[in-house]
CSV table of C-alpha atoms in Angstrom, one decimal:
chain,number,residue,atom,x,y,z
T,1,MET,CA,86.6,117.4,112.0
T,2,ASP,CA,82.9,118.9,112.4
T,3,ASP,CA,81.8,116.9,109.5
T,4,PHE,CA,83.5,113.7,110.9
T,5,GLY,CA,81.5,113.3,113.9
T,6,LEU,CA,84.5,112.5,116.2
T,7,TYR,CA,87.0,113.8,117.6
T,8,ILE,CA,90.6,112.3,118.0
T,9,LEU,CA,91.4,111.9,122.0
T,10,SER,CA,94.7,113.6,121.6
T,11,ASN,CA,92.7,116.8,119.1
T,12,ILE,CA,91.0,117.1,122.5
T,13,LEU,CA,93.8,117.1,124.8
T,14,SER,CA,95.7,119.8,123.1
T,15,PHE,CA,92.9,122.1,122.4
T,16,LEU,CA,92.2,122.1,126.6
T,17,SER,CA,95.5,122.8,127.1
T,18,GLU,CA,95.8,125.5,124.6
T,19,THR,CA,92.8,126.9,126.2
T,20,GLU,CA,93.0,126.2,129.7
T,21,GLY,CA,91.1,123.1,129.9
T,22,CYS,CA,93.5,121.2,132.5
T,23,SER,CA,91.9,123.2,135.1
T,24,PHE,CA,88.8,122.1,134.6
T,25,LEU,CA,89.8,118.9,134.5
T,26,ILE,CA,91.0,118.7,138.0
T,27,THR,CA,88.0,120.2,139.9
T,28,ASN,CA,87.0,117.0,140.4
T,29,GLN,CA,89.3,115.1,142.9
T,30,LYS,CA,87.6,111.7,141.3
T,31,TRP,CA,89.7,112.8,137.9
T,32,THR,CA,92.5,114.4,139.0
T,33,ARG,CA,93.2,110.5,140.7
T,34,GLN,CA,91.7,108.0,138.3
T,35,ILE,CA,91.4,109.8,134.7
T,36,LEU,CA,94.6,112.1,134.4
T,37,PRO,CA,97.4,109.4,135.4
T,38,LEU,CA,96.0,107.2,132.6
T,39,PHE,CA,97.5,109.7,130.3
T,40,ARG,CA,101.1,110.0,131.8
T,41,LEU,CA,104.0,108.2,130.1
T,42,ARG,CA,106.4,106.1,131.5
T,43,GLN,CA,109.6,108.2,132.1
T,44,SER,CA,112.0,105.0,131.3
T,45,SER,CA,114.5,105.9,128.4
T,46,GLN,CA,113.5,103.7,126.5
T,47,GLN,CA,110.0,104.4,125.9
T,48,GLN,CA,110.6,108.3,126.2
T,49,LYS,CA,112.6,107.3,122.6
T,50,GLN,CA,109.7,105.6,120.9
T,51,PRO,CA,107.0,107.6,119.0
T,52,PHE,CA,103.7,108.9,120.9
T,53,ASP,CA,100.7,110.1,118.9
T,54,GLY,CA,98.8,112.2,121.6
T,55,ILE,CA,99.5,114.6,124.3
T,56,ARG,CA,102.5,113.8,126.9
T,57,LEU,CA,101.1,114.1,130.7
T,58,VAL,CA,104.0,115.4,133.0
T,59,GLY,CA,104.3,116.5,136.5
T,60,GLY,CA,101.4,115.2,137.3
T,61,GLY,CA,99.7,112.0,139.4
T,62,PRO,CA,98.0,111.4,142.8
T,63,PRO,CA,99.6,112.5,145.5
T,64,GLN,CA,102.4,110.4,146.6
T,65,PRO,CA,102.4,108.4,150.1
T,66,GLN,CA,104.6,110.5,152.7
T,67,PRO,CA,105.9,110.0,156.4
T,68,PRO,CA,103.8,110.9,159.2
T,69,LYS,CA,103.8,114.4,160.3
T,70,LYS,CA,105.1,115.7,157.0
T,71,LYS,CA,102.9,117.5,154.5
T,72,LYS,CA,101.7,116.0,151.6
T,73,LYS,CA,102.8,117.3,148.1
T,74,PHE,CA,100.5,118.2,145.5
T,75,TYR,CA,101.2,118.1,141.9
T,76,ARG,CA,99.7,120.4,138.7
T,77,HIS,CA,98.7,118.4,135.9
T,78,LYS,CA,100.3,119.7,132.8
T,79,PHE,CA,99.7,118.6,129.1
T,80,VAL,CA,102.9,119.5,126.9
T,81,VAL,CA,102.1,119.5,123.2
T,82,ALA,CA,103.8,116.2,121.6
T,83,PRO,CA,104.3,115.6,117.9
T,84,VAL,CA,100.9,113.9,116.5
T,85,GLN,CA,100.4,112.1,113.4
T,86,ASP,CA,96.7,112.7,112.9
T,87,ALA,CA,95.5,115.1,110.1
T,88,ALA,CA,92.6,116.9,111.3
T,89,THR,CA,95.0,117.8,114.1
T,90,ARG,CA,98.3,118.7,112.2
T,91,LEU,CA,95.8,120.8,109.7
T,92,ASP,CA,94.3,122.7,112.7
T,93,ARG,CA,97.9,123.8,114.0
T,94,LEU,CA,98.6,124.4,110.5
T,95,ASN,CA,96.3,127.0,110.2
T,96,THR,CA,96.6,128.4,113.3
T,97,ARG,CA,100.2,129.5,112.3
T,98,ARG,CA,99.1,130.7,109.0
T,99,TRP,CA,96.1,132.8,110.5
T,100,LYS,CA,98.5,134.3,113.2
T,101,LYS,CA,101.1,135.7,110.6
T,102,ARG,CA,98.1,136.7,108.6
T,103,ARG,CA,97.0,139.0,111.6
T,104,LEU,CA,100.7,140.0,112.3
T,105,SER,CA,101.1,141.2,109.0
T,106,SER,CA,97.8,142.6,107.2
T,107,SER,CA,94.8,144.2,108.2
T,108,THR,CA,92.4,142.1,106.2
T,109,ALA,CA,92.2,139.6,109.2
T,110,ASN,CA,89.6,142.0,111.0
T,111,ASN,CA,87.3,141.0,108.0
T,112,TYR,CA,86.8,137.7,109.7
T,113,LYS,CA,86.1,138.5,113.1
T,114,ASN,CA,84.0,135.7,115.3
T,115,MET,CA,85.0,133.2,113.1
T,116,THR,CA,87.1,130.2,113.3
T,117,THR,CA,90.0,129.2,111.0
T,118,ARG,CA,87.7,126.3,109.4
T,119,GLN,CA,84.9,129.1,109.0
T,120,VAL,CA,87.4,131.6,107.3
T,121,ALA,CA,88.8,128.2,105.3
T,122,PHE,CA,85.6,128.0,103.9
T,123,HIS,CA,84.5,131.0,103.0
T,124,GLU,CA,88.1,131.2,101.5
T,125,PHE,CA,87.2,128.5,99.4
T,126,GLN,CA,84.4,129.9,97.7
T,127,HIS,CA,86.2,133.5,97.5
T,128,PRO,CA,89.9,133.4,97.2
T,129,THR,CA,91.6,136.1,98.8
T,130,ALA,CA,94.9,136.0,100.6
T,131,PHE,CA,98.0,133.7,100.2
T,132,PRO,CA,98.9,131.4,101.8
T,133,PRO,CA,95.2,130.2,102.2
T,134,LEU,CA,94.2,128.9,105.2
T,135,LEU,CA,93.8,124.6,104.1
T,136,GLN,CA,90.5,122.5,104.9
T,137,PHE,CA,89.6,118.7,103.9
T,138,TYR,CA,87.0,118.2,101.1
T,139,THR,CA,83.8,117.1,102.6
T,140,GLU,CA,79.9,117.4,101.5
T,141,SER,CA,79.8,121.0,102.1
T,142,HIS,CA,82.0,121.8,99.5
T,143,HIS,CA,80.0,119.4,96.9
T,144,HIS,CA,77.3,121.6,97.8
T,145,ALA,CA,79.0,124.9,97.1
T,146,GLN,CA,80.4,124.0,94.0
T,147,GLN,CA,76.7,122.8,93.0
T,148,ARG,CA,75.6,126.3,93.9
T,149,GLN,CA,78.4,127.8,92.3
T,150,GLN,CA,77.5,125.7,88.6
T,151,GLN,CA,74.1,127.7,88.8
T,152,LYS,CA,76.5,131.3,87.9
T,153,ASN,CA,78.0,129.3,85.1
T,154,ALA,CA,81.7,128.3,87.3
T,155,TYR,CA,82.4,124.5,87.6
T,156,TYR,CA,85.0,123.3,90.0
T,157,PHE,CA,85.7,119.4,90.5
T,158,GLN,CA,84.1,116.1,89.9
T,159,PRO,CA,83.5,114.0,92.8
T,160,GLY,CA,85.6,111.0,93.4
T,161,ILE,CA,89.6,110.6,94.1
T,162,THR,CA,91.5,112.0,91.5
T,163,LEU,CA,95.0,110.4,91.8
T,164,LEU,CA,98.3,111.8,91.3
T,165,ALA,CA,100.3,108.9,90.3
T,166,SER,CA,104.1,109.1,89.9
T,167,TYR,CA,107.3,106.9,90.3
T,168,PRO,CA,109.3,108.1,93.5
T,169,ARG,CA,110.9,111.6,93.4
T,170,SER,CA,109.0,112.8,90.2
T,171,GLY,CA,107.5,116.2,91.1
T,172,ASN,CA,104.4,114.7,93.1
T,173,THR,CA,105.6,116.6,96.2
T,174,LEU,CA,105.8,119.9,93.9
T,175,LEU,CA,102.4,119.6,92.8
T,176,ARG,CA,100.4,118.5,95.8
T,177,SER,CA,101.6,122.1,97.2
T,178,LEU,CA,100.6,124.2,93.8
T,179,LEU,CA,97.5,122.8,93.4
T,180,GLU,CA,96.9,123.1,97.6
T,181,GLY,CA,97.7,127.1,96.9
T,182,VAL,CA,95.1,127.2,94.3
T,183,THR,CA,92.3,125.3,95.7
T,184,GLY,CA,93.0,125.7,99.2
T,185,LEU,CA,92.0,121.9,99.3
T,186,VAL,CA,94.3,119.2,101.0
T,187,THR,CA,95.9,116.7,99.1
T,188,ALA,CA,95.8,113.2,100.2
T,189,SER,CA,98.9,110.6,100.2
T,190,ASP,CA,98.2,107.0,100.4
T,191,THR,CA,101.7,106.8,102.7
T,192,ARG,CA,101.9,105.8,106.0
T,193,ALA,CA,101.7,109.0,108.4
T,194,ASP,CA,104.2,107.9,110.9
T,195,ARG,CA,106.7,106.8,108.6
T,196,THR,CA,109.7,109.8,108.7
T,197,LEU,CA,109.5,110.9,105.0
T,198,SER,CA,105.6,111.6,105.8
T,199,LYS,CA,106.5,113.0,108.6
T,200,ALA,CA,108.7,115.4,107.4
T,201,LEU,CA,106.5,116.5,104.6
T,202,ALA,CA,103.8,117.3,107.1
T,203,GLU,CA,106.2,119.5,109.0
T,204,THR,CA,108.3,120.9,107.0
T,205,HIS,CA,106.1,121.3,103.5
T,206,ASP,CA,102.8,121.6,104.8
T,207,LEU,CA,101.6,118.4,103.7
T,208,VAL,CA,99.3,117.6,106.3
T,209,GLY,CA,97.1,114.6,104.5
T,210,GLU,CA,99.6,112.2,104.4
T,211,GLY,CA,98.0,108.2,105.6
T,212,LEU,CA,94.6,109.7,104.0
T,213,CYS,CA,92.6,108.6,101.0
T,214,LEU,CA,90.0,111.3,100.1
T,215,PRO,CA,89.0,113.1,97.6
T,216,PRO,CA,89.8,115.3,95.7
T,217,ILE,CA,93.2,114.3,94.9
T,218,THR,CA,95.3,111.9,96.3
T,219,LYS,CA,99.2,111.0,95.7
T,220,THR,CA,100.2,107.6,95.3
T,221,HIS,CA,103.4,105.8,94.1
T,222,TRP,CA,101.3,102.1,93.0
T,223,PRO,CA,102.1,99.9,91.8
T,224,GLU,CA,106.1,100.6,92.7
T,225,ARG,CA,104.9,100.0,95.8
T,226,LYS,CA,101.8,99.7,97.8
T,227,GLY,CA,100.3,102.4,99.7
T,228,CYS,CA,98.5,102.1,103.2
T,229,SER,CA,95.0,101.0,102.4
T,230,LYS,CA,93.0,99.8,99.4
T,231,PHE,CA,90.3,102.9,97.4
T,232,ARG,CA,89.0,103.2,94.2
T,233,ALA,CA,90.1,106.4,91.8
T,234,HIS,CA,87.8,108.1,89.1
T,235,ARG,CA,90.9,109.5,87.2
T,236,ALA,CA,94.7,109.7,87.0
T,237,ILE,CA,97.0,112.4,86.7
T,238,LEU,CA,100.2,110.7,85.8
T,239,VAL,CA,103.5,112.7,86.8
T,240,VAL,CA,106.7,111.8,84.8
T,241,ARG,CA,110.1,112.7,85.3
T,242,ASN,CA,113.4,111.8,83.2
T,243,PRO,CA,114.3,108.6,84.6
T,244,PHE,CA,118.4,109.8,84.8
T,245,ASP,CA,117.0,112.6,87.4
T,246,ALA,CA,114.5,110.2,89.4
T,247,ILE,CA,116.7,107.7,90.2
T,248,ASP,CA,119.8,109.7,90.8
T,249,SER,CA,117.1,111.5,93.0
T,250,TYR,CA,115.5,108.1,94.0
T,251,TRP,CA,119.1,107.2,95.7
T,252,ASN,CA,119.6,109.7,97.5
T,253,LEU,CA,116.2,109.5,99.0
T,254,ASN,CA,116.7,106.2,100.7
T,255,LEU,CA,120.6,106.9,101.7
T,256,THR,CA,119.3,110.4,103.2
T,257,ASN,CA,116.3,109.5,104.5
T,258,THR,CA,115.4,113.0,103.5
T,259,HIS,CA,113.4,114.8,100.8
T,260,THR,CA,116.3,117.2,100.4
T,261,GLU,CA,119.8,116.0,101.5
T,262,LYS,CA,122.5,114.1,98.8
T,263,VAL,CA,125.6,112.2,99.6
T,264,THR,CA,129.1,113.2,99.1
T,265,GLU,CA,130.7,111.9,95.9
T,266,GLU,CA,132.4,109.6,98.2
T,267,VAL,CA,129.1,108.0,99.1
T,268,TYR,CA,128.6,107.3,95.3
T,269,GLU,CA,132.5,105.9,95.2
T,270,ARG,CA,132.1,103.5,97.6
T,271,PHE,CA,128.9,101.5,96.6
T,272,ALA,CA,129.3,102.4,93.1
T,273,ASP,CA,128.6,98.4,92.0
T,274,PHE,CA,125.6,98.8,94.4
T,275,PHE,CA,124.5,102.0,92.7
T,276,GLN,CA,124.7,100.5,89.1
T,277,ASP,CA,122.7,97.1,89.8
T,278,LEU,CA,119.8,99.9,91.8
T,279,VAL,CA,120.0,101.8,88.4
T,280,ARG,CA,119.7,98.8,86.2
T,281,ASN,CA,116.5,97.5,88.1
T,282,GLU,CA,114.6,101.0,88.7
T,283,MET,CA,114.9,101.7,85.0
T,284,VAL,CA,112.9,98.8,84.2
T,285,VAL,CA,110.4,100.1,87.2
T,286,TRP,CA,110.2,103.3,85.7
T,287,LEU,CA,109.4,102.2,82.2
T,288,GLU,CA,106.7,99.6,83.8
T,289,PHE,CA,105.0,101.7,85.9
T,290,LEU,CA,105.2,104.2,82.9
T,291,GLU,CA,103.6,101.5,80.7
T,292,PHE,CA,101.1,100.5,83.6
T,293,TRP,CA,99.1,103.8,83.8
T,294,ALA,CA,99.5,105.4,80.4
T,295,THR,CA,98.1,102.7,78.5
T,296,ARG,CA,95.3,102.4,81.0
T,297,THR,CA,91.5,102.5,78.9
T,298,ASP,CA,89.0,101.8,82.3
T,299,ILE,CA,89.7,105.6,83.6
T,300,PRO,CA,90.9,108.8,82.1
T,301,VAL,CA,94.9,109.7,82.9
T,302,MET,CA,96.6,112.7,82.0
T,303,LEU,CA,100.5,112.8,81.8
T,304,VAL,CA,102.4,115.7,83.4
T,305,ARG,CA,105.8,116.0,82.6
T,306,TYR,CA,107.8,117.1,85.3
T,307,GLU,CA,110.1,119.5,83.1
T,308,ASP,CA,107.3,120.6,81.8
T,309,LEU,CA,105.8,122.0,85.2
T,310,ILE,CA,108.9,123.6,86.1
T,311,GLY,CA,109.5,125.2,82.9
T,312,ASN,CA,105.6,126.5,82.3
T,313,PRO,CA,103.8,125.8,85.1
T,314,ARG,CA,100.9,128.3,84.5
T,315,GLN,CA,100.1,126.1,81.5
T,316,GLU,CA,100.5,123.0,83.1
T,317,LEU,CA,98.3,124.1,86.1
T,318,GLU,CA,95.8,124.9,83.8
T,319,LYS,CA,95.6,121.8,82.4
T,320,ILE,CA,95.5,119.7,85.3
T,321,LEU,CA,92.7,121.8,86.9
T,322,ASN,CA,90.7,121.3,84.0
T,323,PHE,CA,91.5,118.0,83.7
T,324,TYR,CA,90.6,116.7,87.0
T,325,ALA,CA,87.2,119.1,87.1
T,326,GLN,CA,86.1,118.3,83.7
T,327,GLY,CA,87.0,114.7,83.3
T,328,GLY,CA,89.5,115.7,80.7
T,329,ARG,CA,87.4,117.9,78.7
T,330,SER,CA,89.9,121.4,78.7
T,331,SER,CA,87.0,123.5,76.6
T,332,THR,CA,84.3,125.6,77.9
T,333,THR,CA,80.5,124.4,77.2
T,334,ASN,CA,77.3,125.8,77.3
T,335,GLY,CA,78.9,128.9,78.1
T,336,THR,CA,80.4,127.7,81.9
T,337,MET,CA,83.6,128.6,82.8
T,338,SER,CA,86.8,126.1,83.0
T,339,ALA,CA,88.2,125.3,86.3
T,340,ALA,CA,91.3,127.2,85.8
T,341,GLN,CA,89.2,130.8,84.8
T,342,VAL,CA,87.8,130.2,88.2
T,343,TRP,CA,90.6,129.8,89.7
T,344,LYS,CA,92.4,132.7,87.8
T,345,ASP,CA,92.9,134.9,90.5
T,346,ARG,CA,94.7,132.1,92.9
T,347,LEU,CA,96.4,130.9,90.3
T,348,ASP,CA,98.0,134.2,89.7
T,349,THR,CA,99.0,134.6,93.3
T,350,VAL,CA,100.2,130.4,93.8
T,351,LEU,CA,102.8,131.3,90.6
T,352,ALA,CA,104.3,134.7,92.1
T,353,ASN,CA,104.8,133.5,95.6
T,354,HIS,CA,105.7,130.1,95.4
T,355,GLY,CA,109.6,129.7,94.5
T,356,SER,CA,110.7,127.2,91.7
T,357,HIS,CA,110.2,124.1,93.3
T,358,GLY,CA,107.1,124.6,94.5
T,359,TYR,CA,107.8,125.9,98.3
T,360,GLN,CA,106.8,129.2,99.2
T,361,ARG,CA,109.3,131.0,98.5
T,362,LYS,CA,111.0,133.4,101.7
T,363,ARG,CA,109.7,136.9,101.4
T,364,SER,CA,110.0,140.2,103.0
T,365,GLN,CA,107.6,141.6,105.6
T,366,ASP,CA,106.6,144.2,102.8
T,367,ASP,CA,106.1,141.4,100.6
T,368,GLU,CA,104.0,139.4,102.8
T,369,GLN,CA,102.0,142.6,104.2
T,370,SER,CA,101.2,143.0,100.3
T,371,THR,CA,100.7,139.6,99.6
T,372,THR,CA,97.5,139.3,102.5
T,373,SER,CA,96.2,143.0,101.5
T,374,ASN,CA,96.2,142.6,97.8
T,375,PRO,CA,95.7,139.1,96.9
T,376,SER,CA,96.0,140.8,92.6
T,377,PRO,CA,99.5,139.3,91.8
T,378,PRO,CA,102.5,141.6,90.8
T,379,SER,CA,102.9,142.8,87.4
T,380,GLU,CA,105.2,140.0,85.9
T,381,PRO,CA,104.8,136.4,87.8
T,382,ILE,CA,107.3,133.9,87.5
T,383,ASN,CA,107.4,131.4,85.0
T,384,GLU,CA,104.2,133.3,82.9
T,385,SER,CA,103.4,130.8,80.1
T,386,ASN,CA,106.4,131.5,77.7
T,387,SER,CA,107.8,128.4,76.6
T,388,ASN,CA,110.6,130.3,74.6
T,389,SER,CA,111.9,131.5,77.5
T,390,ASN,CA,115.6,130.2,78.5
T,391,SER,CA,116.0,132.0,81.7
T,392,ALA,CA,114.2,129.8,83.9
T,393,LYS,CA,116.9,128.6,87.0
T,394,PRO,CA,115.7,125.0,87.2
T,395,LYS,CA,116.5,124.5,83.6
T,396,SER,CA,120.1,124.4,84.6
T,397,SER,CA,119.9,121.4,86.9
T,398,ILE,CA,117.6,119.3,84.6
T,399,GLY,CA,119.4,116.0,83.3
T,400,ARG,CA,122.7,117.2,85.4
T,401,SER,CA,122.9,113.7,86.7
T,402,ILE,CA,123.8,112.7,82.9
T,403,THR,CA,126.9,113.1,83.0
T,404,THR,CA,128.1,113.1,86.8
T,405,ARG,CA,126.2,110.1,87.4
T,406,TYR,CA,126.2,107.5,84.8
T,407,THR,CA,129.1,106.5,82.5
T,408,PRO,CA,128.4,105.9,78.8
T,409,ALA,CA,128.1,102.1,78.9
T,410,LEU,CA,125.3,102.8,81.5
T,411,LEU,CA,123.6,104.9,79.8
T,412,GLN,CA,123.5,102.5,76.9
T,413,GLU,CA,122.1,100.1,79.0
T,414,MET,CA,119.6,102.3,80.1
T,415,HIS,CA,118.3,103.0,76.6
T,416,LYS,CA,118.3,99.6,75.6
T,417,LEU,CA,115.7,98.7,78.1
T,418,ASP,CA,113.4,100.8,76.4
T,419,LYS,CA,111.9,98.2,74.5
T,420,GLY,CA,108.6,100.3,74.2
T,421,GLY,CA,110.0,103.8,72.7
T,422,TRP,CA,108.6,105.9,76.1
T,423,LEU,CA,112.3,107.9,75.9
T,424,ILE,CA,111.6,109.4,72.2
T,425,ARG,CA,108.0,109.8,73.1
T,426,LEU,CA,108.6,111.9,76.5
T,427,GLY,CA,112.0,113.6,74.5
T,428,TYR,CA,114.4,112.0,77.2
T,429,HIS,CA,116.6,110.1,75.0
T,430,VAL,CA,120.0,111.4,75.5
T,431,LEU,CA,121.5,109.5,72.5
T,432,GLU,CA,118.9,110.3,69.7
T,433,GLN,CA,117.4,113.9,71.4
T,434,GLY,CA,120.4,115.0,72.8
T,435,PHE,CA,118.1,115.6,76.2
T,436,PRO,CA,118.6,117.7,78.1
T,437,ASN,CA,119.6,120.3,75.6
T,438,ASN,CA,116.1,120.2,73.8
T,439,LEU,CA,114.1,121.3,76.5
T,440,GLN,CA,112.6,124.2,74.3
T,441,ASP,CA,111.7,121.2,71.9
T,442,LEU,CA,110.1,118.4,73.7
T,443,PRO,CA,107.3,116.5,71.7
T,444,ILE,CA,104.0,117.1,72.7
T,445,VAL,CA,102.3,113.4,74.8
T,446,LEU,CA,99.6,111.8,73.8
T,447,LEU,CA,98.1,108.9,75.5
T,448,SER,CA,96.6,106.3,73.1
T,449,GLN,CA,93.4,106.8,71.2
T,450,GLU,CA,91.6,104.4,73.3
T,451,ASN,CA,92.2,106.2,76.5
T,452,SER,CA,91.3,109.3,74.8
T,453,VAL,CA,87.5,108.0,73.8
T,454,ALA,CA,87.8,106.4,77.6
T,455,ILE,CA,88.4,110.1,79.5
T,456,GLU,CA,85.8,111.9,76.6
T,457,ASN,CA,83.3,109.2,77.3
T,458,ASN,CA,83.7,108.8,81.2
T,459,ASN,CA,81.1,111.0,82.5
T,460,ASN,CA,78.6,109.1,80.7
T,461,SER,CA,79.5,105.8,81.2
T,462,SER,CA,79.8,106.2,85.0
T,463,GLU,CA,76.5,107.9,85.2
T,464,GLN,CA,74.9,104.5,82.6
T,465,GLN,CA,76.5,101.8,84.5
T,466,GLY,CA,75.6,101.3,88.2
T,467,SER,CA,78.7,99.0,89.3
T,468,GLU,CA,81.4,101.3,91.1
T,469,ALA,CA,84.1,99.1,89.6
T,470,ALA,CA,83.3,99.9,86.3
T,471,ALA,CA,84.5,103.6,86.1
T,472,THR,CA,87.1,103.6,88.7
T,473,VAL,CA,90.4,101.9,89.5
T,474,LEU,CA,91.2,99.6,92.7
T,475,VAL,CA,94.6,101.4,93.9
T,476,ASN,CA,96.9,99.5,96.1
T,477,GLN,CA,96.1,95.7,95.0
T,478,PRO,CA,99.5,93.9,96.3
T,479,GLU,CA,99.1,91.5,93.4
T,480,VAL,CA,100.2,94.0,91.0
T,481,GLU,CA,102.7,95.5,92.8
T,482,LEU,CA,105.4,96.2,90.2
T,483,ARG,CA,108.2,95.4,93.2
T,484,ALA,CA,108.5,91.8,95.0
T,485,PRO,CA,108.3,92.4,98.7
T,486,THR,CA,111.9,91.1,98.6
T,487,SER,CA,113.4,93.1,96.5
T,488,PRO,CA,116.7,95.1,97.5
T,489,TYR,CA,115.9,98.2,95.8
T,490,GLY,CA,112.5,98.9,97.3
T,491,ARG,CA,111.8,99.3,101.2
T,492,LYS,CA,114.5,97.1,101.9
T,493,MET,CA,116.8,99.7,101.5
T,494,ARG,CA,116.1,101.1,104.5
T,495,ASP,CA,117.6,97.4,105.9
T,496,TRP,CA,120.6,98.0,103.7
T,497,ARG,CA,121.1,101.7,105.0
T,498,ARG,CA,120.6,101.2,108.6
T,499,LYS,CA,123.4,98.4,108.3
T,500,TYR,CA,126.3,100.8,107.0
T,501,THR,CA,125.1,103.8,109.1
T,502,LYS,CA,124.6,101.4,112.4
T,503,HIS,CA,120.8,101.7,112.9
T,504,ASP,CA,121.0,105.6,111.5
T,505,THR,CA,123.0,106.6,114.3
T,506,GLU,CA,126.0,107.5,111.9
T,507,PRO,CA,124.5,108.7,108.8
T,508,PHE,CA,126.2,108.8,105.7
T,509,PRO,CA,128.0,112.2,104.6
T,510,THR,CA,125.6,114.6,103.1
T,511,VAL,CA,125.6,118.1,101.4
T,512,ALA,CA,122.8,120.4,100.8
T,513,SER,CA,120.7,119.9,97.9
T,514,ARG,CA,120.8,122.6,95.4
């Protein structure tokens, strides 16, 4: 927020509450009677149910008129911290929680005496030390820090926005969590911050960048659906998951309105016809989404397969870091270190401390102390670069939906819809390649020759051409949205769910996802 030059009101009031600033506000009688009551919420039950982006004022207000000969009642104003949706406040609270845990479990916190959490986060950006890191937004200060590091033969990332583009439920959240742990920078998302799923990501998975479109990384599902605002991106990482698991997970996302729950077998049986219609429609959307990004030649695009990210996260993360740091050039030149080399220590630590799906695994107090005091990884980090290992637990769930959710006839239809041969190219063809039994032999996916040329020439062309649009893509254009606004399988799924759950008061029965 210091770099933005403005403070959000809820951020100020939250800070005043945490620092006993309310006593300052009530020292002036005019403020007490005229300003503080403006922030009081009405007490009607209907308005209490509505979301409030700010600080609730309770038990306050000017003295009420009293009958004669009775003492006036005095009220003490109190600000109660309420859920907020502005990213700056969420980030401050996240860093405060992480700093508190670090101070309780490690003596290294004493090295940052008299420093704010923002100052600590910026220091850790330049000198990765502890995990999980304190996060921060990417600003002009980081750009200058990168320039200083470049003088030391170290290269970080290019200016502009790198997209994480994916069909829903394809591993975007997993990748964002891993990249934030490695770089210490907040990853943004063009999804509206006030949506239930966005708030769940911010509050449960510490992804506080919902509703923002900022460098260095922004998540998007466009053109599958339009995000909250238009913005320009300079390169894209296309995250692809096999359509069988992705579509089944998309079904559960819409029916439960959560990221982690799935409906019971009874729900599948009850709505079997609707589920099959959704699968046919979503298979077309999945293919069109893939075609839209994989064949682009105006910006560099790199394809990352979800199954590779699960099976060999180190190799995939190194490729991703080098791509958005060096515009697609994974090799070092002129003695310059690659981004993966620069972030090697943090990369080791992230892989050692994250579970199979990217979120921080639960650790004992002894583990937490050793990690924060010594950032070096254990002798055998999980999922080390060993593509021949078949012991990775996540692999057992890949492709499980093929036998449990899709009939042979429906599988045949899904394969016939693939006119461009993408299932074969990605190794996802069940009938000819035996997916998912071929996870150890998935083919290497190369984009078109034209796209490769665009990747190599992106830096030179962007410097030579003065037009911003020449080297970027305008994201969230409504005219190229794959779904029609009236499609029953897009955002209209919310209305369909609420129709059968009495406006979500009686949700579908669910079982915990494995």
